[in-house]
PDB file of C-alpha atoms in Angstrom:
ATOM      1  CA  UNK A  47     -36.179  24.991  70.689  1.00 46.00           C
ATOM      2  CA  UNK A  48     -35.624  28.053  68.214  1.00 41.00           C
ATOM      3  CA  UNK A  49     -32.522  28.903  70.391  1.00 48.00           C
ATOM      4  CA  UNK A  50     -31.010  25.447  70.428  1.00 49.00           C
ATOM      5  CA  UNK A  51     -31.535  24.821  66.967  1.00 43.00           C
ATOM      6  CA  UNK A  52     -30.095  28.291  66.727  1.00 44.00           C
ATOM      7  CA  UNK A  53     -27.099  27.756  68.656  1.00 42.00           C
ATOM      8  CA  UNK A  54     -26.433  24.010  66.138  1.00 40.00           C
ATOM      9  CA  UNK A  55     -26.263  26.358  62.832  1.00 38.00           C
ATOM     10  CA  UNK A  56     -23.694  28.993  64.483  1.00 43.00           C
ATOM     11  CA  UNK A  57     -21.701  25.503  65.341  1.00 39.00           C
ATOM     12  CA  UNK A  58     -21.670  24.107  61.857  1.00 41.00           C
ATOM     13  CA  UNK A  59     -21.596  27.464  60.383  1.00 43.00           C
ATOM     14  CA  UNK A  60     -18.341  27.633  62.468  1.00 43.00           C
ATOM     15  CA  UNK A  61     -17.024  24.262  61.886  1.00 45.00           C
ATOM     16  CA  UNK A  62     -17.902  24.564  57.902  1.00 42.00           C
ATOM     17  CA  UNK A  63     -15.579  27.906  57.934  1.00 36.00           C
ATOM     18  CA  UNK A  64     -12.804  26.812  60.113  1.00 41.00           C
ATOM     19  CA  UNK A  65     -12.607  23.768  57.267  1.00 42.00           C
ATOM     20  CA  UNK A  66     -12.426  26.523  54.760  1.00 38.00           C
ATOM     21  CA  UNK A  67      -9.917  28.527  56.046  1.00 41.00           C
ATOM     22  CA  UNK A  68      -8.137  25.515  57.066  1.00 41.00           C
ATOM     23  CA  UNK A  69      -8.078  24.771  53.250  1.00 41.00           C
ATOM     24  CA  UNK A  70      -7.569  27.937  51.498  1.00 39.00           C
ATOM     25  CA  UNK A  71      -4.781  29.102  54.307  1.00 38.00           C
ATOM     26  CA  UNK A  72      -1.664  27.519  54.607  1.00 41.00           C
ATOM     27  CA  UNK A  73       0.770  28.483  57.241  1.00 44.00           C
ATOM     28  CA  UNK A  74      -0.469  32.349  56.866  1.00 50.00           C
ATOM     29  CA  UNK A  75      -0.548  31.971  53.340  1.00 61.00           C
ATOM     30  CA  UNK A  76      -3.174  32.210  51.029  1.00 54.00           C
ATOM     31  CA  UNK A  77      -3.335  29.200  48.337  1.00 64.00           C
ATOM     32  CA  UNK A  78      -5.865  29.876  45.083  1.00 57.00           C
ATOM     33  CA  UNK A  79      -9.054  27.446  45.527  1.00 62.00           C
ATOM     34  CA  UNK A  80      -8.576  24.883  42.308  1.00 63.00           C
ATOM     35  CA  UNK A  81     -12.477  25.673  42.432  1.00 59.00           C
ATOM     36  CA  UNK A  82     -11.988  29.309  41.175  1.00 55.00           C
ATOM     37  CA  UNK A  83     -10.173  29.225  38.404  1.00 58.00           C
ATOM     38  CA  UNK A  84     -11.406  26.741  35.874  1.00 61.00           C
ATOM     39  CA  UNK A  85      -8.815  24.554  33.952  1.00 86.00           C
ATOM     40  CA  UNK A  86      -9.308  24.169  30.439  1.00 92.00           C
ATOM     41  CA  UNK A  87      -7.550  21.786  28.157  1.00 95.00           C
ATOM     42  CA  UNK A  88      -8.009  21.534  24.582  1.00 96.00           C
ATOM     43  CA  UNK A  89      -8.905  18.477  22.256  1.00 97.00           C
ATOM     44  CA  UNK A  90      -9.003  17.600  18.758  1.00 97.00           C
ATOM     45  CA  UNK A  91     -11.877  15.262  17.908  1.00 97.00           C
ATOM     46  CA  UNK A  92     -12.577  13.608  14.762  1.00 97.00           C
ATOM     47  CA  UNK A  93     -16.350  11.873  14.165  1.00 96.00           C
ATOM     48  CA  UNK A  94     -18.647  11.047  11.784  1.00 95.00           C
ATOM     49  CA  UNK A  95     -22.609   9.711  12.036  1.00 94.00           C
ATOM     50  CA  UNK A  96     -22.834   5.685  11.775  1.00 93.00           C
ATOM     51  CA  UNK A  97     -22.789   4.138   8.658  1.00 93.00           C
ATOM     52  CA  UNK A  98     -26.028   3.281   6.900  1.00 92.00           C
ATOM     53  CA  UNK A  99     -26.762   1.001   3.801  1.00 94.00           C
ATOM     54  CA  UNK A 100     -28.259   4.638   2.231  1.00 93.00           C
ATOM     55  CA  UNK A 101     -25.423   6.432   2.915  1.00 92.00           C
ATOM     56  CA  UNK A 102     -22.460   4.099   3.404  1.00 93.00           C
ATOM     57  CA  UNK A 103     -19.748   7.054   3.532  1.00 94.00           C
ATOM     58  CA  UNK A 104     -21.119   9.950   5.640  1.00 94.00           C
ATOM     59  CA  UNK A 105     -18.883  13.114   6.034  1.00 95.00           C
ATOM     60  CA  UNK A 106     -16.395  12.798   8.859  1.00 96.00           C
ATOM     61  CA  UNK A 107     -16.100  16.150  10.587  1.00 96.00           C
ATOM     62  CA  UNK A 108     -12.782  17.228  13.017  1.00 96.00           C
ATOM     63  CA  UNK A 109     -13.426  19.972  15.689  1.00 96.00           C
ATOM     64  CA  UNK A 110     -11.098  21.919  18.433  1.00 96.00           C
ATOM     65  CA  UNK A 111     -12.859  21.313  21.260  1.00 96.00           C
ATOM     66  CA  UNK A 112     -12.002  23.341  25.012  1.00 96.00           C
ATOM     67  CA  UNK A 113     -13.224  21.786  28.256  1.00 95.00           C
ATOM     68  CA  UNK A 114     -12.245  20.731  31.228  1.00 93.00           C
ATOM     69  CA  UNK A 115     -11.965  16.885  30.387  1.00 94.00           C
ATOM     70  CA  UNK A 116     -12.326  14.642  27.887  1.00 96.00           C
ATOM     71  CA  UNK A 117     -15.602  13.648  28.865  1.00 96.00           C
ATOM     72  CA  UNK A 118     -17.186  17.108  28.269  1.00 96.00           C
ATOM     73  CA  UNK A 119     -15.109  17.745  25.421  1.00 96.00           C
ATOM     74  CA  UNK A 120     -17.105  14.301  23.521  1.00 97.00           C
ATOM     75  CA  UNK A 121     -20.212  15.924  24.714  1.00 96.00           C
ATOM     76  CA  UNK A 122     -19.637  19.043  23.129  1.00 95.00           C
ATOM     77  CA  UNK A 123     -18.719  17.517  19.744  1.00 97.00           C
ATOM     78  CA  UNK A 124     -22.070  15.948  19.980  1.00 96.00           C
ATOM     79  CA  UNK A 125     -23.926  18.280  20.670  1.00 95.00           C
ATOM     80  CA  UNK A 126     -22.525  20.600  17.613  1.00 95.00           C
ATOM     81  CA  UNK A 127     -22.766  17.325  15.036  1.00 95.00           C
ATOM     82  CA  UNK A 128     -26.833  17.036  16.393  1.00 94.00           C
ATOM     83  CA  UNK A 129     -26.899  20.677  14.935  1.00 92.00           C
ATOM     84  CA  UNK A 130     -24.881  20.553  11.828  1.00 90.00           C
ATOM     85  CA  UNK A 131     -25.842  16.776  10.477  1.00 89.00           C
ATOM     86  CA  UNK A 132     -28.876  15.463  13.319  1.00 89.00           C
ATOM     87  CA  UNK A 133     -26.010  13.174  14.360  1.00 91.00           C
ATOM     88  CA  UNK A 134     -26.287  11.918  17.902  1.00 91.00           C
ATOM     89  CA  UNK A 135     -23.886   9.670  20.074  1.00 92.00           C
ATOM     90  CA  UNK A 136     -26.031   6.704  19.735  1.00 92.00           C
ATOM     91  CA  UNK A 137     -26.222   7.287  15.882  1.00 90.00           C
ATOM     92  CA  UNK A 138     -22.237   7.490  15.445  1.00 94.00           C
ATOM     93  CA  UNK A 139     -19.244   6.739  15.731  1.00 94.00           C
ATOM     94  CA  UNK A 140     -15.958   8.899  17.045  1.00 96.00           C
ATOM     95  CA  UNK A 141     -12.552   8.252  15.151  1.00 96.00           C
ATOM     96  CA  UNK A 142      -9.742   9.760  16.927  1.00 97.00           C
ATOM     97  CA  UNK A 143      -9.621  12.192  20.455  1.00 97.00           C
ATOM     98  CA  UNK A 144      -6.048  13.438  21.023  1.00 97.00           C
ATOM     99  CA  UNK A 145      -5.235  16.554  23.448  1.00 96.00           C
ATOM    100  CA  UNK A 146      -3.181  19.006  21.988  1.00 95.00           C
ATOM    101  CA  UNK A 147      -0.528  21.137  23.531  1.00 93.00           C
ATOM    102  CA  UNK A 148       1.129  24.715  23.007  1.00 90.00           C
ATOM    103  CA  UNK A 149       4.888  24.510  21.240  1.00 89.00           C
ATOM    104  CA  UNK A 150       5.810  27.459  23.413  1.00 88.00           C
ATOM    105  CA  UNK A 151       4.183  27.418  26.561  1.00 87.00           C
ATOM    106  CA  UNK A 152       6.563  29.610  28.401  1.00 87.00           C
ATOM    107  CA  UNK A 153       6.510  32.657  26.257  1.00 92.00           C
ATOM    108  CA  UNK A 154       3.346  35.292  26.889  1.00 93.00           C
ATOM    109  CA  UNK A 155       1.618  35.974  23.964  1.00 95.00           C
ATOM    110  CA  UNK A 156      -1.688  38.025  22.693  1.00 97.00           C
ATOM    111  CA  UNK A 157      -4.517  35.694  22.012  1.00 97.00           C
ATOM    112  CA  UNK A 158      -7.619  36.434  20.062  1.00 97.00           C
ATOM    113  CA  UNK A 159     -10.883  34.682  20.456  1.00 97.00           C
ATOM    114  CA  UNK A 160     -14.011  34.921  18.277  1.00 98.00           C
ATOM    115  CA  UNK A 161     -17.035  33.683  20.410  1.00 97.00           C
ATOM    116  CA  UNK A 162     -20.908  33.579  20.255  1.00 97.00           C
ATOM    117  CA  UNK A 163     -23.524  33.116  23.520  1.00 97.00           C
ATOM    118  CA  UNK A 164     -26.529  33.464  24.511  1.00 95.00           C
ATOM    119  CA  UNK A 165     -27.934  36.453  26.810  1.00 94.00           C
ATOM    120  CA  UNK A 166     -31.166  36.366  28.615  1.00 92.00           C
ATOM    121  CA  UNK A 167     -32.961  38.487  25.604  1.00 93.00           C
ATOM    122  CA  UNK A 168     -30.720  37.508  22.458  1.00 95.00           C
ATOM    123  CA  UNK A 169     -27.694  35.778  21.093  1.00 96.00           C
ATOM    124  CA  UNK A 170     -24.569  37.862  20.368  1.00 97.00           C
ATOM    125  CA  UNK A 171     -21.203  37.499  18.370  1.00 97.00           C
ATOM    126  CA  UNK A 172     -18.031  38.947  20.364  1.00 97.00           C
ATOM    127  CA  UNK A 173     -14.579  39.150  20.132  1.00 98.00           C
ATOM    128  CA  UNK A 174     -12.150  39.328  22.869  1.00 97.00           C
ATOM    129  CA  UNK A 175      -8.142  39.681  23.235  1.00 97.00           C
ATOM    130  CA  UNK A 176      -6.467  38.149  26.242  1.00 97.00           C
ATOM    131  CA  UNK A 177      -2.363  37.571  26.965  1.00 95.00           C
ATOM    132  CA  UNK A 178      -1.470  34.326  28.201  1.00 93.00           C
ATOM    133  CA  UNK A 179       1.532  32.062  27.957  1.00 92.00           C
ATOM    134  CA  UNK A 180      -0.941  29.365  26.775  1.00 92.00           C
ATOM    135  CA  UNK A 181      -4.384  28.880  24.860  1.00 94.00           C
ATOM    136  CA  UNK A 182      -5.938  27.287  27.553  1.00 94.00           C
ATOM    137  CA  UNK A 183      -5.222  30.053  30.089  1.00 92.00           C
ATOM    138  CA  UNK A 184      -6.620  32.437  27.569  1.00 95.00           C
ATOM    139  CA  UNK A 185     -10.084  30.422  27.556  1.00 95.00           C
ATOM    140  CA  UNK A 186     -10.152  30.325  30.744  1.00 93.00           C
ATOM    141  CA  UNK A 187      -9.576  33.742  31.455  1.00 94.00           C
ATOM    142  CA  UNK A 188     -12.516  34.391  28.715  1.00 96.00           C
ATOM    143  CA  UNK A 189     -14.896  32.032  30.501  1.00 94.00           C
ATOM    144  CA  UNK A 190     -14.501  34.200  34.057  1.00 93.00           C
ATOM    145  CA  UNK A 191     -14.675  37.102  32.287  1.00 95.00           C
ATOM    146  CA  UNK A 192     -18.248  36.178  30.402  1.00 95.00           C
ATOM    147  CA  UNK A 193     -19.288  34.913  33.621  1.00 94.00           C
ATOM    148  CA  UNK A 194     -18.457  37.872  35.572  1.00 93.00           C
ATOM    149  CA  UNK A 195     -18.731  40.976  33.169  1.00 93.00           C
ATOM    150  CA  UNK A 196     -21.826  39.736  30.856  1.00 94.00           C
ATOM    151  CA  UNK A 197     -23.303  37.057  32.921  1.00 94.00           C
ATOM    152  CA  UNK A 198     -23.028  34.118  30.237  1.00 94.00           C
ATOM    153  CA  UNK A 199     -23.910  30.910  30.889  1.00 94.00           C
ATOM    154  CA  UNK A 200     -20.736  28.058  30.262  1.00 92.00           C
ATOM    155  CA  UNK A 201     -23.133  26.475  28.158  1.00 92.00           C
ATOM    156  CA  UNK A 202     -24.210  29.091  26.314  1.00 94.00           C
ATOM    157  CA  UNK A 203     -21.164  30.435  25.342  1.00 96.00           C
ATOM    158  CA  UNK A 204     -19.550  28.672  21.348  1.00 96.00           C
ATOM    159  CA  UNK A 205     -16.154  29.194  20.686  1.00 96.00           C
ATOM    160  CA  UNK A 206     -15.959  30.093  17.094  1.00 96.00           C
ATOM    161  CA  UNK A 207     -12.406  29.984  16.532  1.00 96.00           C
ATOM    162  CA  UNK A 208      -9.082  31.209  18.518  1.00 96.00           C
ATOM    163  CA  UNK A 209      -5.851  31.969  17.706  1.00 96.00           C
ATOM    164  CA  UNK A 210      -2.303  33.391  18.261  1.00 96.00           C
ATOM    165  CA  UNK A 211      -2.520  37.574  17.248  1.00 97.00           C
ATOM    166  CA  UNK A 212       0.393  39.631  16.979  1.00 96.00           C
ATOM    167  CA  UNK A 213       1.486  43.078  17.811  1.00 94.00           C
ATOM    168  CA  UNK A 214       0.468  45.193  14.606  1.00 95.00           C
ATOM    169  CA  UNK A 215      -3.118  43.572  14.699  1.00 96.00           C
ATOM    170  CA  UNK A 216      -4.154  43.200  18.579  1.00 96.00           C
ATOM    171  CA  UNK A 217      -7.276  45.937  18.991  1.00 96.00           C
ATOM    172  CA  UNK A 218      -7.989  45.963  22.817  1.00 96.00           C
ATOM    173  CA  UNK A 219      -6.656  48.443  24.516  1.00 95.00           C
ATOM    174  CA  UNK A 220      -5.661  46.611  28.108  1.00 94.00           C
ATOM    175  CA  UNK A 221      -3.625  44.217  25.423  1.00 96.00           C
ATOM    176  CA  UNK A 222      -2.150  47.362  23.603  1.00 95.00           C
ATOM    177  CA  UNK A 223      -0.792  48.863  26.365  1.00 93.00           C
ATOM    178  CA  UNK A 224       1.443  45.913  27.477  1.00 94.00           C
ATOM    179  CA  UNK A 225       3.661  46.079  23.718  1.00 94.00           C
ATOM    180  CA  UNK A 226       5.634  49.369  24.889  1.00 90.00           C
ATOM    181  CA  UNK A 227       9.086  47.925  25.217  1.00 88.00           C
ATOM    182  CA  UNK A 228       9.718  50.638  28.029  1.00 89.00           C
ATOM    183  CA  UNK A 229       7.149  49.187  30.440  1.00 89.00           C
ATOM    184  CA  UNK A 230       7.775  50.250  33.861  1.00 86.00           C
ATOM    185  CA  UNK A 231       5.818  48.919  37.153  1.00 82.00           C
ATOM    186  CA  UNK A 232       6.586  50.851  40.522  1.00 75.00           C
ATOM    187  CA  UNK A 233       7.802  48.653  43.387  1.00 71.00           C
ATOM    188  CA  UNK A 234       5.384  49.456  46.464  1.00 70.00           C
ATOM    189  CA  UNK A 235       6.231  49.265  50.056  1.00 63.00           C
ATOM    190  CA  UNK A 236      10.276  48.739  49.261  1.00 63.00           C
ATOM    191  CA  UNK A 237      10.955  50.356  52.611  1.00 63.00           C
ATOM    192  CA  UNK A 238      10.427  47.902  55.835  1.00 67.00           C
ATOM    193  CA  UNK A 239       8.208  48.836  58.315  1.00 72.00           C
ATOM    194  CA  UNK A 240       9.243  51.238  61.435  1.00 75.00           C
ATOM    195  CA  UNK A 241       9.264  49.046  64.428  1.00 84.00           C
ATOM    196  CA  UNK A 242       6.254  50.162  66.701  1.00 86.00           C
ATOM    197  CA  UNK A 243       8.252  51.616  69.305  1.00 87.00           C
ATOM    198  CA  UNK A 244       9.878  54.321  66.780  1.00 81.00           C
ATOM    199  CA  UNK A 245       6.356  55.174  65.014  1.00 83.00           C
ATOM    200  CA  UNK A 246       5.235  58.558  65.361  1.00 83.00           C
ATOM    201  CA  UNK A 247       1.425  60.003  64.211  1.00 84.00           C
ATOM    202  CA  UNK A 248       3.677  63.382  62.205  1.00 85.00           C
ATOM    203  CA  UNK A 249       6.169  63.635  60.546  1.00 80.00           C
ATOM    204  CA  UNK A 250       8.542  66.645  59.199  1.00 85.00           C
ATOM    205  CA  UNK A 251       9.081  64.736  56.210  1.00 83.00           C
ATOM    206  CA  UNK A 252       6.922  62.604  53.697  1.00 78.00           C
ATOM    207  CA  UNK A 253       8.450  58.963  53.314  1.00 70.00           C
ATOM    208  CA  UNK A 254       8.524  57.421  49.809  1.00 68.00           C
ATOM    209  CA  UNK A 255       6.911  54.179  49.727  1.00 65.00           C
ATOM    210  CA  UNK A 256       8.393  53.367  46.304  1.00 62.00           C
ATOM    211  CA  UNK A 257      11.263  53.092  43.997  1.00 59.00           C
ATOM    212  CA  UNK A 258      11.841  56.555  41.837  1.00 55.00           C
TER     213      UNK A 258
END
């Protein structure tokens, strides 16, 4: 029994991975997994708590919201209006949800965001510099990066504001060294491959494998 039940895993085990390939590989190429890299949009929401005969007026507050949808996006905004004013979804009332879009999307720019999470022993405030053509790339980016580098919970992690930074005030250093305007990468592997029948284990002369 242990070897036939043993034998049914290395099948499905089999099958499951031959459906992932099948997926991530495409005619010998490799396509990204939409799974892996998290797309964030970003939303401008605009609420207030309900009405009430005591307070007929109540403050109407307008956030920037990133998530992945709309629906999470309205969840966040709830759950930051339960903190600042104890209003919940059932208690009020949303005005206006509109997603907004870069006016320059195809230009790379340096991107500063000022966040706050949650570690397993305390919460900390951070700030982090990311290039991007777009905002939402940029939160992205920081959402793998707190995931893999400080092991931050999605939840757990507030975006406290973010915004366009330019040259003269970026601080990072991986965003500092992509200003200088003489930025040079090398090209690897220009030369084609010898064809088997010519390949040799020594040779009198070192080949370059780049561009000088």
């Amino acid at each position: 029994f242990g070897s036939r039940a043993s034998r049914a895993i290395h099948v499905a085990s089999t099958d499951s991975f031959k459906s992932l390939s099948s997926q991530v590989m495409v005619k010998g190429n490799f396509s990204v997994d939409p799974s892996l890299e998290a797309k964030m949009h970003q939303y401008q929401i605009v609420g207030r708590a309900a009405p009430t005969n005591k307070n007929p007026t109540p403050k109407i507050y307008r956030m920037r919201i990133f998530a992945r949808n709309v629906v999470l996006a309205k969840s966040r905004f709830w759950y930051f209006m339960k903190r600042l004013n104890k209003a919940k979804k059932s208690g009020g009332e949303l005005l206006a949800v509109n997603e907004l879009f870069d006016t320059s999307p195809t230009k790379v720019k340096n991107y500063g965001i000022w966040l706050r999470y949650d570690s397993r022993t305390n919460t900390h405030n951070m700030y982090k510099e990311f290039r991007n053509i777009n905002i939402n790339g940029a939160v992205g980016q920081l959402y793998q990066e707190m995931a893999g580098r400080h092991r931050a919970d999605p939840g757990s992690i507030q975006i406290i504001h973010a915004a366009t930074v330019s040259d003269e005030n970026c601080r990072r250093e991986h965003v500092l060294e992509m200003h200088d305007k003489g930025l040079k990468f090398p090209i690897v592997r220009k030369i084609p491959n010898t064809i088997k029948k010519l390949r040799t284990t020594f040779k009198a002369k070192r080949p370059n494998t780049f561009v000088r």
